[in-house]
Structure formats: structure tokens, C-alpha cells
mmCIF file of C-alpha atoms (C1' of nucleotides) in Angstrom:
data_model
loop_
_atom_site.group_PDB
_atom_site.id
_atom_site.type_symbol
_atom_site.label_atom_id
_atom_site.label_comp_id
_atom_site.label_asym_id
_atom_site.label_seq_id
_atom_site.Cartn_x
_atom_site.Cartn_y
_atom_site.Cartn_z
ATOM 1 C CA MET A 1 0.055 0.030 0.026
ATOM 2 C CA LEU A 2 1.131 3.459 -0.717
ATOM 3 C CA SER A 3 1.063 5.688 2.350
ATOM 4 C CA LYS A 4 -1.019 8.829 2.435
ATOM 5 C CA ARG A 5 2.142 10.693 2.788
ATOM 6 C CA ALA A 6 3.274 9.534 -0.762
ATOM 7 C CA LYS A 7 -0.132 10.089 -2.136
ATOM 8 C CA TYR A 8 -0.337 13.739 -0.765
ATOM 9 C CA ALA A 9 3.194 14.294 -2.305
ATOM 10 C CA ILE A 10 2.105 13.229 -5.671
ATOM 11 C CA LYS A 11 -1.025 15.409 -5.316
ATOM 12 C CA ALA A 12 0.941 18.414 -4.131
ATOM 13 C CA LEU A 13 3.318 18.064 -7.095
ATOM 14 C CA LEU A 14 0.518 17.648 -9.582
ATOM 15 C CA TYR A 15 -1.064 20.966 -8.095
ATOM 16 C CA LEU A 16 2.187 22.663 -8.262
ATOM 17 C CA HIS A 17 2.669 21.699 -11.754
ATOM 18 C CA GLN A 18 -0.702 22.769 -12.763
ATOM 19 C CA ASN A 19 -0.289 26.031 -10.990
ATOM 20 C CA GLU A 20 3.156 27.065 -12.071
ATOM 21 C CA GLY A 21 3.491 30.812 -12.610
ATOM 22 C CA ALA A 22 5.171 33.977 -11.590
ATOM 23 C CA ALA A 23 4.413 33.548 -7.909
ATOM 24 C CA PRO A 24 5.265 30.501 -5.898
ATOM 25 C CA VAL A 25 2.296 28.514 -4.492
ATOM 26 C CA SER A 26 1.877 28.316 -0.548
ATOM 27 C CA ALA A 27 1.360 25.133 1.444
ATOM 28 C CA LYS A 28 -1.804 26.616 2.580
ATOM 29 C CA ALA A 29 -3.243 26.854 -0.946
ATOM 30 C CA ILE A 30 -2.282 23.453 -1.789
ATOM 31 C CA ALA A 31 -3.532 22.127 1.591
ATOM 32 C CA ASP A 32 -7.065 23.797 1.103
ATOM 33 C CA ARG A 33 -7.482 22.868 -2.532
ATOM 34 C CA GLU A 34 -6.266 19.153 -2.214
ATOM 35 C CA LYS A 35 -7.865 18.760 1.247
ATOM 36 C CA ILE A 36 -4.532 17.729 2.889
ATOM 37 C CA PRO A 37 -3.947 18.389 6.613
ATOM 38 C CA TYR A 38 -1.931 21.623 6.566
ATOM 39 C CA LYS A 39 0.861 20.632 9.064
ATOM 40 C CA PHE A 40 1.313 17.192 7.610
ATOM 41 C CA LEU A 41 1.693 18.680 4.124
ATOM 42 C CA GLU A 42 4.348 20.982 5.442
ATOM 43 C CA ASN A 43 6.337 18.078 6.490
ATOM 44 C CA ILE A 44 5.991 16.463 3.209
ATOM 45 C CA LEU A 45 6.790 19.528 1.258
ATOM 46 C CA ARG A 46 10.044 19.986 3.294
ATOM 47 C CA GLU A 47 11.185 16.522 2.663
ATOM 48 C CA LEU A 48 10.629 17.081 -1.129
ATOM 49 C CA ARG A 49 12.639 20.285 -0.925
ATOM 50 C CA GLN A 50 15.427 18.531 0.830
ATOM 51 C CA HIS A 51 15.467 15.891 -1.951
ATOM 52 C CA ARG A 52 15.635 18.766 -4.469
ATOM 53 C CA ILE A 53 12.329 17.986 -6.067
ATOM 54 C CA LEU A 54 11.089 21.604 -5.260
ATOM 55 C CA LYS A 55 12.335 24.838 -4.017
ATOM 56 C CA SER A 56 10.950 27.256 -1.504
ATOM 57 C CA GLU A 57 10.780 30.933 -0.883
ATOM 58 C CA ARG A 58 10.178 32.043 2.581
ATOM 59 C CA GLY A 59 8.290 35.168 4.041
ATOM 60 C CA ALA A 60 5.006 36.644 2.845
ATOM 61 C CA GLU A 61 4.200 35.911 -0.726
ATOM 62 C CA GLY A 62 6.458 32.855 -0.370
ATOM 63 C CA GLY A 63 5.634 29.342 -1.262
ATOM 64 C CA TYR A 64 6.790 26.577 -3.328
ATOM 65 C CA ARG A 65 7.877 25.922 -6.924
ATOM 66 C CA LEU A 66 9.068 22.941 -8.860
ATOM 67 C CA LEU A 67 12.791 22.701 -8.865
ATOM 68 C CA LYS A 68 13.183 20.218 -11.683
ATOM 69 C CA SER A 69 11.147 20.145 -14.791
ATOM 70 C CA PRO A 70 7.764 18.442 -14.488
ATOM 71 C CA GLU A 71 8.816 16.081 -17.253
ATOM 72 C CA SER A 72 11.763 14.781 -15.429
ATOM 73 C CA ILE A 73 9.803 14.280 -12.053
ATOM 74 C CA LYS A 74 8.880 10.688 -12.052
ATOM 75 C CA VAL A 75 6.191 9.245 -9.708
ATOM 76 C CA SER A 76 8.602 6.286 -8.915
ATOM 77 C CA ASP A 77 11.200 8.843 -7.584
ATOM 78 C CA ILE A 78 8.520 10.541 -5.336
ATOM 79 C CA ILE A 79 7.445 7.134 -3.927
ATOM 80 C CA ARG A 80 10.988 6.137 -3.269
ATOM 81 C CA ILE A 81 11.762 9.297 -1.432
ATOM 82 C CA VAL A 82 8.569 9.373 0.787
ATOM 83 C CA ASP A 83 7.866 5.613 1.071
ATOM 84 C CA GLY A 84 10.981 3.724 0.253
ATOM 85 C CA PRO A 85 11.198 0.607 -2.062
ATOM 86 C CA ILE A 86 8.934 0.139 -5.115
ATOM 87 C CA ALA A 87 9.579 -3.663 -4.889
ATOM 88 C CA LEU A 88 7.137 -5.725 -2.905
ATOM 89 C CA ILE A 89 10.026 -7.685 -1.335
ATOM 90 C CA PRO A 90 13.542 -6.134 -0.372
ATOM 91 C CA CYS A 91 15.502 -8.699 -2.330
ATOM 92 C CA VAL A 92 14.315 -7.602 -5.713
ATOM 93 C CA SER A 93 14.674 -3.825 -4.926
ATOM 94 C CA GLU A 94 17.291 -2.027 -6.970
ATOM 95 C CA ASN A 95 17.370 1.074 -4.752
ATOM 96 C CA PHE A 96 16.822 -0.589 -1.460
ATOM 97 C CA TYR A 97 18.185 -4.010 -1.732
ATOM 98 C CA GLU A 98 18.415 -6.389 1.165
ATOM 99 C CA LYS A 99 18.878 -9.951 1.386
ATOM 100 C CA CYS A 100 16.131 -12.126 2.829
ATOM 101 C CA VAL A 101 17.284 -13.715 6.238
ATOM 102 C CA GLU A 102 15.664 -17.002 5.467
ATOM 103 C CA CYS A 103 16.632 -17.405 1.789
ATOM 104 C CA LEU A 104 18.685 -20.356 0.971
ATOM 105 C CA ASP A 105 19.502 -19.476 -2.628
ATOM 106 C CA GLU A 106 18.603 -16.206 -4.344
ATOM 107 C CA LYS A 107 19.306 -17.474 -7.691
ATOM 108 C CA THR A 108 16.662 -20.152 -7.718
ATOM 109 C CA CYS A 109 14.200 -18.590 -5.192
ATOM 110 C CA ARG A 110 10.818 -18.772 -7.073
ATOM 111 C CA ILE A 111 9.098 -16.073 -4.913
ATOM 112 C CA ARG A 112 12.046 -13.663 -5.659
ATOM 113 C CA ARG A 113 11.572 -14.417 -9.446
ATOM 114 C CA LEU A 114 8.079 -13.880 -9.357
ATOM 115 C CA PHE A 115 8.218 -10.585 -7.493
ATOM 116 C CA GLY A 116 11.053 -9.609 -9.731
ATOM 117 C CA GLU A 117 8.584 -9.837 -12.545
ATOM 118 C CA VAL A 118 5.828 -7.922 -10.613
ATOM 119 C CA ARG A 119 8.531 -5.133 -10.158
ATOM 120 C CA GLN A 120 9.330 -5.001 -13.848
ATOM 121 C CA ALA A 121 5.597 -4.842 -14.614
ATOM 122 C CA MET A 122 5.196 -1.930 -12.197
ATOM 123 C CA LEU A 123 8.037 0.223 -13.144
ATOM 124 C CA PRO A 124 7.228 1.341 -16.639
ATOM 125 C CA VAL A 125 3.946 2.781 -15.225
ATOM 126 C CA LEU A 126 5.447 4.285 -12.217
ATOM 127 C CA ASP A 127 8.273 5.702 -14.114
ATOM 128 C CA LYS A 128 5.838 8.177 -15.772
ATOM 129 C CA SER A 129 6.451 11.817 -14.925
ATOM 130 C CA ILE A 130 3.989 14.065 -13.197
ATOM 131 C CA ALA A 131 3.703 15.942 -16.485
ATOM 132 C CA GLU A 132 2.342 12.852 -18.308
ATOM 133 C CA LEU A 133 -0.446 12.048 -15.937
ATOM 134 C CA ARG A 134 -3.756 12.642 -17.545
ATOM 135 C CA MET B 1 5.493 -4.230 0.608
ATOM 136 C CA LEU B 2 4.519 -7.770 1.047
ATOM 137 C CA SER B 3 4.230 -8.772 4.621
ATOM 138 C CA LYS B 4 6.447 -11.558 6.156
ATOM 139 C CA ARG B 5 3.209 -13.297 6.748
ATOM 140 C CA ALA B 6 2.293 -13.377 3.161
ATOM 141 C CA LYS B 7 5.713 -14.463 1.936
ATOM 142 C CA TYR B 8 5.689 -17.274 4.577
ATOM 143 C CA ALA B 9 2.346 -18.409 3.350
ATOM 144 C CA ILE B 10 3.449 -18.648 -0.281
ATOM 145 C CA LYS B 11 6.627 -20.391 0.814
ATOM 146 C CA ALA B 12 4.605 -22.885 2.690
ATOM 147 C CA LEU B 13 2.239 -23.483 -0.045
ATOM 148 C CA LEU B 14 5.291 -24.128 -2.570
ATOM 149 C CA TYR B 15 6.519 -26.521 -0.170
ATOM 150 C CA LEU B 16 3.409 -28.317 0.273
ATOM 151 C CA HIS B 17 2.976 -28.583 -3.442
ATOM 152 C CA GLN B 18 6.442 -29.921 -3.921
ATOM 153 C CA ASN B 19 5.954 -32.476 -1.200
ATOM 154 C CA GLU B 20 2.485 -33.638 -1.951
ATOM 155 C CA GLY B 21 2.245 -37.433 -1.270
ATOM 156 C CA ALA B 22 0.497 -40.106 0.668
ATOM 157 C CA ALA B 23 1.195 -38.510 4.001
ATOM 158 C CA PRO B 24 0.431 -35.046 5.080
ATOM 159 C CA VAL B 25 3.137 -32.508 5.838
ATOM 160 C CA SER B 26 3.596 -31.195 9.408
ATOM 161 C CA ALA B 27 4.010 -27.573 10.086
ATOM 162 C CA LYS B 28 7.316 -28.527 11.992
ATOM 163 C CA ALA B 29 8.703 -29.928 8.844
ATOM 164 C CA ILE B 30 7.727 -26.717 6.889
ATOM 165 C CA ALA B 31 9.120 -24.433 9.462
ATOM 166 C CA ASP B 32 12.315 -26.436 9.565
ATOM 167 C CA ARG B 33 13.086 -26.498 5.924
ATOM 168 C CA GLU B 34 11.854 -22.962 4.949
ATOM 169 C CA LYS B 35 13.246 -21.428 8.167
ATOM 170 C CA ILE B 36 9.697 -20.058 9.209
ATOM 171 C CA PRO B 37 9.254 -19.349 12.958
ATOM 172 C CA TYR B 38 7.144 -22.515 13.951
ATOM 173 C CA LYS B 39 4.421 -20.848 16.004
ATOM 174 C CA PHE B 40 4.071 -17.939 13.594
ATOM 175 C CA LEU B 41 3.578 -20.628 10.809
ATOM 176 C CA GLU B 42 0.898 -22.354 12.651
ATOM 177 C CA ASN B 43 -1.102 -19.252 12.712
ATOM 178 C CA ILE B 44 -0.632 -18.856 9.012
ATOM 179 C CA LEU B 45 -1.481 -22.403 7.944
ATOM 180 C CA ARG B 46 -4.614 -22.220 10.208
ATOM 181 C CA GLU B 47 -5.774 -19.006 8.151
ATOM 182 C CA LEU B 48 -5.081 -20.679 4.978
ATOM 183 C CA ARG B 49 -7.262 -23.763 6.039
ATOM 184 C CA GLN B 50 -9.973 -21.438 7.330
ATOM 185 C CA HIS B 51 -10.107 -20.104 3.696
ATOM 186 C CA ARG B 52 -10.066 -23.683 2.336
ATOM 187 C CA ILE B 53 -6.667 -23.388 0.602
ATOM 188 C CA LEU B 54 -5.414 -26.377 2.443
ATOM 189 C CA LYS B 55 -6.823 -28.927 4.823
ATOM 190 C CA SER B 56 -5.359 -30.503 7.943
ATOM 191 C CA GLU B 57 -5.154 -33.797 9.907
ATOM 192 C CA ARG B 58 -4.780 -33.817 13.511
ATOM 193 C CA GLY B 59 -2.851 -36.214 15.834
ATOM 194 C CA ALA B 60 0.316 -37.903 15.318
ATOM 195 C CA GLU B 61 1.344 -38.423 11.789
ATOM 196 C CA GLY B 62 -0.939 -35.394 11.151
ATOM 197 C CA GLY B 63 -0.248 -32.486 8.996
ATOM 198 C CA TYR B 64 -1.253 -30.335 6.050
ATOM 199 C CA ARG B 65 -2.260 -31.015 2.361
ATOM 200 C CA LEU B 66 -3.496 -28.672 -0.335
ATOM 201 C CA LEU B 67 -7.194 -28.740 -0.545
ATOM 202 C CA LYS B 68 -7.407 -27.138 -3.900
ATOM 203 C CA SER B 69 -5.170 -28.091 -6.870
ATOM 204 C CA PRO B 70 -1.913 -26.383 -7.071
ATOM 205 C CA GLU B 71 -3.044 -25.050 -10.571
ATOM 206 C CA SER B 72 -5.924 -23.199 -8.985
ATOM 207 C CA ILE B 73 -4.210 -21.668 -6.203
ATOM 208 C CA LYS B 74 -3.134 -18.161 -7.288
ATOM 209 C CA VAL B 75 -0.639 -16.069 -5.472
ATOM 210 C CA SER B 76 -2.859 -13.254 -5.771
ATOM 211 C CA ASP B 77 -5.502 -15.023 -3.791
ATOM 212 C CA ILE B 78 -2.935 -15.822 -1.040
ATOM 213 C CA ILE B 79 -1.977 -12.136 -0.832
ATOM 214 C CA ARG B 80 -5.584 -11.094 -0.602
ATOM 215 C CA ILE B 81 -6.277 -13.542 2.225
ATOM 216 C CA VAL B 82 -3.073 -12.762 4.250
ATOM 217 C CA ASP B 83 -2.400 -9.180 3.599
ATOM 218 C CA GLY B 84 -5.497 -7.617 2.000
ATOM 219 C CA PRO B 85 -5.801 -5.613 -1.256
ATOM 220 C CA ILE B 86 -3.378 -6.118 -4.248
ATOM 221 C CA ALA B 87 -3.899 -2.535 -5.426
ATOM 222 C CA LEU B 88 -1.670 0.272 -3.944
ATOM 223 C CA ILE B 89 -4.540 2.452 -3.224
ATOM 224 C CA PRO B 90 -8.019 1.441 -2.004
ATOM 225 C CA CYS B 91 -9.935 3.347 -4.624
ATOM 226 C CA VAL B 92 -8.609 1.138 -7.496
ATOM 227 C CA SER B 93 -9.160 -2.172 -5.423
ATOM 228 C CA GLU B 94 -11.603 -4.744 -6.836
ATOM 229 C CA ASN B 95 -11.946 -6.738 -3.829
ATOM 230 C CA PHE B 96 -11.351 -4.150 -1.104
ATOM 231 C CA TYR B 97 -12.668 -1.031 -2.670
ATOM 232 C CA GLU B 98 -12.794 2.085 -0.355
ATOM 233 C CA LYS B 99 -13.342 5.764 -1.448
ATOM 234 C CA CYS B 100 -10.666 8.350 -0.715
ATOM 235 C CA VAL B 101 -11.749 10.733 1.698
ATOM 236 C CA GLU B 102 -10.240 13.578 0.067
ATOM 237 C CA CYS B 103 -11.001 12.710 -3.580
ATOM 238 C CA LEU B 104 -13.024 15.235 -5.438
ATOM 239 C CA ASP B 105 -13.857 13.155 -8.362
ATOM 240 C CA GLU B 106 -12.818 9.622 -8.906
ATOM 241 C CA LYS B 107 -13.427 9.766 -12.667
ATOM 242 C CA THR B 108 -10.957 12.341 -13.298
ATOM 243 C CA CYS B 109 -8.434 11.607 -10.575
ATOM 244 C CA ARG B 110 -5.093 11.211 -12.235
ATOM 245 C CA ILE B 111 -3.689 9.415 -9.233
ATOM 246 C CA ARG B 112 -6.466 6.987 -9.389
ATOM 247 C CA ARG B 113 -5.877 6.503 -13.085
ATOM 248 C CA LEU B 114 -2.147 5.882 -12.735
ATOM 249 C CA PHE B 115 -2.590 3.309 -9.859
ATOM 250 C CA GLY B 116 -5.355 1.569 -11.793
ATOM 251 C CA GLU B 117 -2.581 1.023 -14.426
ATOM 252 C CA VAL B 118 -0.271 -0.156 -11.878
ATOM 253 C CA ARG B 119 -2.812 -2.701 -10.684
ATOM 254 C CA GLN B 120 -3.498 -3.749 -14.238
ATOM 255 C CA ALA B 121 0.212 -4.363 -14.768
ATOM 256 C CA MET B 122 0.663 -6.253 -11.460
ATOM 257 C CA LEU B 123 -2.166 -8.693 -11.830
ATOM 258 C CA PRO B 124 -1.278 -10.842 -14.590
ATOM 259 C CA VAL B 125 1.915 -11.628 -12.839
ATOM 260 C CA LEU B 126 0.441 -12.267 -9.386
ATOM 261 C CA ASP B 127 -2.477 -14.159 -10.881
ATOM 262 C CA LYS B 128 -0.183 -16.982 -11.649
ATOM 263 C CA SER B 129 -0.740 -20.421 -9.719
ATOM 264 C CA ILE B 130 1.850 -21.836 -7.225
ATOM 265 C CA ALA B 131 2.190 -24.722 -9.836
ATOM 266 C CA GLU B 132 3.432 -22.211 -12.429
ATOM 267 C CA LEU B 133 6.204 -20.837 -10.372
ATOM 268 C CA ARG B 134 9.664 -21.876 -11.541
ATOM 269 C "C1'" DA C 1 -3.914 -47.143 29.066
ATOM 270 C "C1'" DA C 2 -0.124 -44.257 28.507
ATOM 271 C "C1'" DC C 3 2.694 -41.702 25.628
ATOM 272 C "C1'" DC C 4 3.786 -38.723 22.045
ATOM 273 C "C1'" DA C 5 3.354 -35.924 18.039
ATOM 274 C "C1'" DT C 6 0.398 -33.205 16.141
ATOM 275 C "C1'" DT C 7 -3.312 -29.448 15.093
ATOM 276 C "C1'" DC C 8 -6.065 -25.953 17.290
ATOM 277 C "C1'" DC C 9 -7.067 -21.750 19.701
ATOM 278 C "C1'" DT C 10 -6.938 -17.463 22.513
ATOM 279 C "C1'" DA C 11 -4.319 -14.248 24.236
ATOM 280 C "C1'" DC C 12 -0.452 -11.559 24.824
ATOM 281 C "C1'" DC C 13 3.705 -8.605 23.619
ATOM 282 C "C1'" DA C 14 7.425 -5.270 21.932
ATOM 283 C "C1'" DA C 15 8.822 -2.559 18.325
ATOM 284 C "C1'" DA C 16 8.010 -0.143 14.441
ATOM 285 C "C1'" DC C 17 5.244 2.695 11.532
ATOM 286 C "C1'" DA C 18 1.465 5.838 9.839
ATOM 287 C "C1'" DA C 19 -0.842 9.910 10.196
ATOM 288 C "C1'" DG C 20 -1.026 13.524 12.006
ATOM 289 C "C1'" DT C 21 -0.563 17.690 15.819
ATOM 290 C "C1'" DA C 22 1.862 21.410 18.677
ATOM 291 C "C1'" DG C 23 4.536 25.200 19.309
ATOM 292 C "C1'" DG C 24 7.560 28.228 18.055
ATOM 293 C "C1'" DA C 25 11.645 30.067 15.338
ATOM 294 C "C1'" DT C 26 13.023 32.458 11.316
ATOM 295 C "C1'" DA C 27 12.612 35.000 7.042
ATOM 296 C "C1'" DT C 28 10.265 38.323 3.816
ATOM 297 C "C1'" DT C 29 7.157 41.668 2.093
ATOM 298 C "C1'" DA C 30 3.957 45.690 2.803
ATOM 299 C "C1'" DT D 1 5.811 46.395 12.945
ATOM 300 C "C1'" DA D 2 2.376 43.602 11.526
ATOM 301 C "C1'" DA D 3 1.120 39.840 8.564
ATOM 302 C "C1'" DT D 4 2.277 35.931 6.077
ATOM 303 C "C1'" DA D 5 5.212 32.449 5.038
ATOM 304 C "C1'" DT D 6 8.505 28.594 5.517
ATOM 305 C "C1'" DC D 7 11.294 25.949 8.653
ATOM 306 C "C1'" DC D 8 12.306 22.709 12.481
ATOM 307 C "C1'" DT D 9 11.837 19.595 16.313
ATOM 308 C "C1'" DA D 10 9.317 17.010 19.069
ATOM 309 C "C1'" DC D 11 5.238 14.845 20.649
ATOM 310 C "C1'" DT D 12 0.961 11.943 20.275
ATOM 311 C "C1'" DT D 13 -2.137 8.321 19.316
ATOM 312 C "C1'" DG D 14 -3.722 4.219 17.174
ATOM 313 C "C1'" DT D 15 -2.583 0.369 14.147
ATOM 314 C "C1'" DT D 16 0.252 -3.033 12.242
ATOM 315 C "C1'" DT D 17 3.771 -6.439 12.194
ATOM 316 C "C1'" DG D 18 6.082 -10.284 13.652
ATOM 317 C "C1'" DG D 19 6.167 -12.664 16.616
ATOM 318 C "C1'" DT D 20 5.651 -15.767 21.600
ATOM 319 C "C1'" DA D 21 3.351 -18.464 25.427
ATOM 320 C "C1'" DG D 22 0.436 -21.805 27.042
ATOM 321 C "C1'" DG D 23 -2.394 -25.198 26.879
ATOM 322 C "C1'" DA D 24 -6.630 -27.999 25.125
ATOM 323 C "C1'" DA D 25 -8.040 -31.383 21.717
ATOM 324 C "C1'" DT D 26 -6.881 -35.281 18.651
ATOM 325 C "C1'" DG D 27 -5.271 -39.452 16.812
ATOM 326 C "C1'" DG D 28 -1.762 -42.976 16.206
ATOM 327 C "C1'" DT D 29 1.721 -46.260 18.391
ATOM 328 C "C1'" DT D 30 3.224 -49.280 22.080
#
DNA sequence: AACCATTCCTACCAAACAAGTAGGATATTA
DNA sequence: TAATATCCTACTTGTTTGGTAGGAATGGTT
């Protein structure tokens, strides 16, 4: 399951993409329009900024903007930042690999193979950028 | 992420499938060979029995057998029994549907659409039976 | 009958995680 | 200086995860 955190992050980025302009967009505006708890959203936006997905401007009239181009922000990247691995089991994760404690032989593990396939099936979809979502 | 519970369940069923024979297989045998905590496995096997995936025989020389044919036991079924929904967000789940609280319009929600696609990509892989896993 | 291996069942537990909330410090503009 | 923002740390509350404990019931073996 995707966490609400990740879902809110994607929503916020979509909103930001859709409302790009001269002025940055405040967390409050996003929270109101997307019905995301304000303080929770603040935390999420901060994390996205720290990972250089967006940038912020402080003070009155401040807010957030996309740092990268919307075409280069992949949903999979956001999920990895906020939730961690895409793969359903750690031993087939590219970015968060971990060996199964109880695994006798990774090479022949049928569960590993299956969930490797699952990952391969999911990735092309999740690798879409926020600009591509329709 | 898949829970350990679900992973153990699949492992147990694979072991059971591979060791089908005259005598049923004990939980202890499965636990030893697959390195699954014994008491935890007991719980899992009970749940699978209650969902009519396998049957048990009590007493000495007792144990478990597959109730359904291995060709008809889909990995997706096991996950649904043990972990719940396959879909990453509830609003695209077929079997565990729930509306998003904050969703303004499901029909036009881009996140919903994307994760609908993800689900569609995952399902053919997870719909494989335990007999098909190589 | 006694023993033993097994399933069956309920309950408990500790640690981690999820989904926020609280309170205030800091920066910017008007 | 007032108002509006971001920024940051810490706290809280409930749920889930990954087990463990203890024993009752069942059935085969001797």
C-alpha cells in the first residue's frame, strides 16, 4: 500500500505543476485545494525540498515551486523518497536491496523471481512523470 | 511491501505442493525446511485452512495438504487472504474498494488512473498459480 | 492405558510505523 | 511592525507487524 504521505506528495506536485506561474504556491493553498492536512503537508513539502524536487521561498508571498522540470519528476522517484522501495520484497529492490534472512539461494528462489517480474511490470507505469499524468 | 506473513504463506504452499504425497506434511517440517518461525507458521496455516486453501489432519502423523489443486491456487488469492488488497490505493481495488476521503472526483483523478494502471500491470503476474512458479 | 506428536485456539507482547498535531523560530514583504 | 510564509523539532495516538506462550483437543503407537 502507498502511504497517505506519498499520495499527498504526488497530489501536491501535480497541483504545483498545474499552477506554475510567476508567484510560488503556498502550502496553505495546496492544503486547501487538495484537502490535505496543513501541518502534515508542510512536513511532506520539506522532505521534497530536501531531496531537491522543489524549492521554496520564505516570508510573505512565499511558497513552493518545482525545482526540476515536471517532465523529469517521475512518480517512482517520489515514492522512493517518501515511502521507500517500489518492489514488494526487498531482495528484488534496485534502490533498497536487502537480502532475505531465510533465503537459501537467491538465484533459484521462485518467490524472488515472481516478485522480480512484478517489479518489472510496475516500473514502466510508475516511471511516468507528473507531466504525463492525464 | 509484502508482509512476512504473506511471504511465508506462499513459501509454505510451494513446499506443500512440492512435497505432496501419501502422508500430510507437518508444520514443523515446513518451518524447519523453510526457516519460518514455527508458532508463527501455525497461525498462517490455520488462516489458509479457514479459507479452504488447505486441509489438515490432527494427531500424530498429522499435518497439512493442499485442498485445492496447485494449478488453481493463485498467488494473488493468497496475498488477498493474508495481507488484503493487491492495489496500492484502496480506490482502485476490486476486492477491497474504499473511496478516498479527500477525492473530489474519482472519474478524473489522475492518481487513481495511474494506480489503476499499476494494478492492471501487476495482476497478470500475481495471478499465476503456485504450480506455475519456476 | 499411557505416551507422544500433532493440530487448534486464545491471548499476549514489543517494536515499528502511520498519520497526524503542537509550538515556536526564522525570514520576507508591505 | 504587522502579517504571512517557511522551517524545524518534538510529541502523540492508534494500528500493524512479527512474533511468543500456554495449553486444550485429537489421533496414532506401544
